[in-house]
C-alpha positions in Angstrom: 6.0 -14.2 -209.8 7.3 -15.5 -206.5 10.9 -14.6 -205.5 13.1 -17.7 -205.2 16.2 -17.6 -202.9 17.5 -15.1 -200.5 15.9 -11.6 -200.8 18.2 -8.9 -202.2 19.4 -6.4 -199.7 22.3 -3.9 -200.0 23.1 -1.1 -197.5 22.8 2.3 -198.9 26.4 3.0 -197.9 27.5 0.1 -200.3 25.4 1.5 -203.2 26.9 5.0 -202.5 30.4 3.5 -202.5 29.8 1.8 -205.9 28.3 5.0 -207.4 31.4 7.0 -206.1 33.9 4.4 -207.5 32.1 4.6 -210.9 32.0 8.5 -210.8 35.7 8.5 -210.1 36.2 6.5 -213.3 36.8 3.0 -212.1 35.6 0.4 -214.7 32.6 -1.8 -213.7 34.7 -5.0 -213.8 37.3 -3.4 -211.5 34.6 -2.4 -209.0 33.3 -6.0 -209.0 36.9 -7.3 -208.4 37.6 -4.8 -205.7 34.5 -5.7 -203.8 35.2 -9.4 -204.1 38.8 -9.0 -203.0 37.5 -7.1 -199.9 35.1 -9.9 -199.0 32.0 -7.6 -199.3 29.0 -9.9 -199.6 26.7 -9.3 -202.6 23.1 -8.2 -202.3 22.1 -11.9 -201.9 25.0 -12.8 -199.6 27.3 -14.3 -202.2 31.1 -14.0 -202.1 31.8 -13.0 -205.7 30.6 -9.7 -207.5 30.1 -9.7 -211.2 30.1 -6.8 -213.6 26.4 -7.4 -214.2 25.6 -7.1 -210.6 27.5 -3.8 -210.5 25.5 -2.6 -213.5 22.2 -3.6 -211.8 23.3 -1.6 -208.7 24.1 1.4 -210.8 20.8 1.4 -212.6 18.9 1.0 -209.4 16.4 3.6 -208.1 18.6 3.9 -205.0 21.8 4.7 -207.1 19.8 7.2 -209.2 18.9 9.2 -206.1 15.4 7.8 -205.5 16.1 6.4 -202.0 13.0 6.8 -199.7 13.7 7.0 -196.1 12.0 4.1 -194.1 10.0 6.4 -191.8 9.3 9.2 -194.2 7.8 9.8 -197.6 10.5 12.3 -198.2 12.9 11.4 -201.0 16.6 11.9 -200.7 19.4 11.6 -203.2 22.3 9.4 -202.6 24.3 12.3 -201.3 21.5 13.1 -198.7 19.9 16.1 -200.4 16.1 16.4 -200.3 14.1 16.1 -203.6 10.4 16.5 -204.1 
């Protein structure tokens, strides 16, 4: 299936920030509201974050620590630790 619209991109730092806010106990809707108020663009460049978008980010491979460095096959967790 061909992707329609702007490609989804979100900096690793933003993913880490969302994960941290959630780990600190912030409700998903509050995270969405906070990012919207700060004017942080969504993964597709939108202005308003939704709780569903936050849930999608939290369920992503990147948020689960499966980020793969661009120039390496080495996996790193969101906090930078190496994994096999």
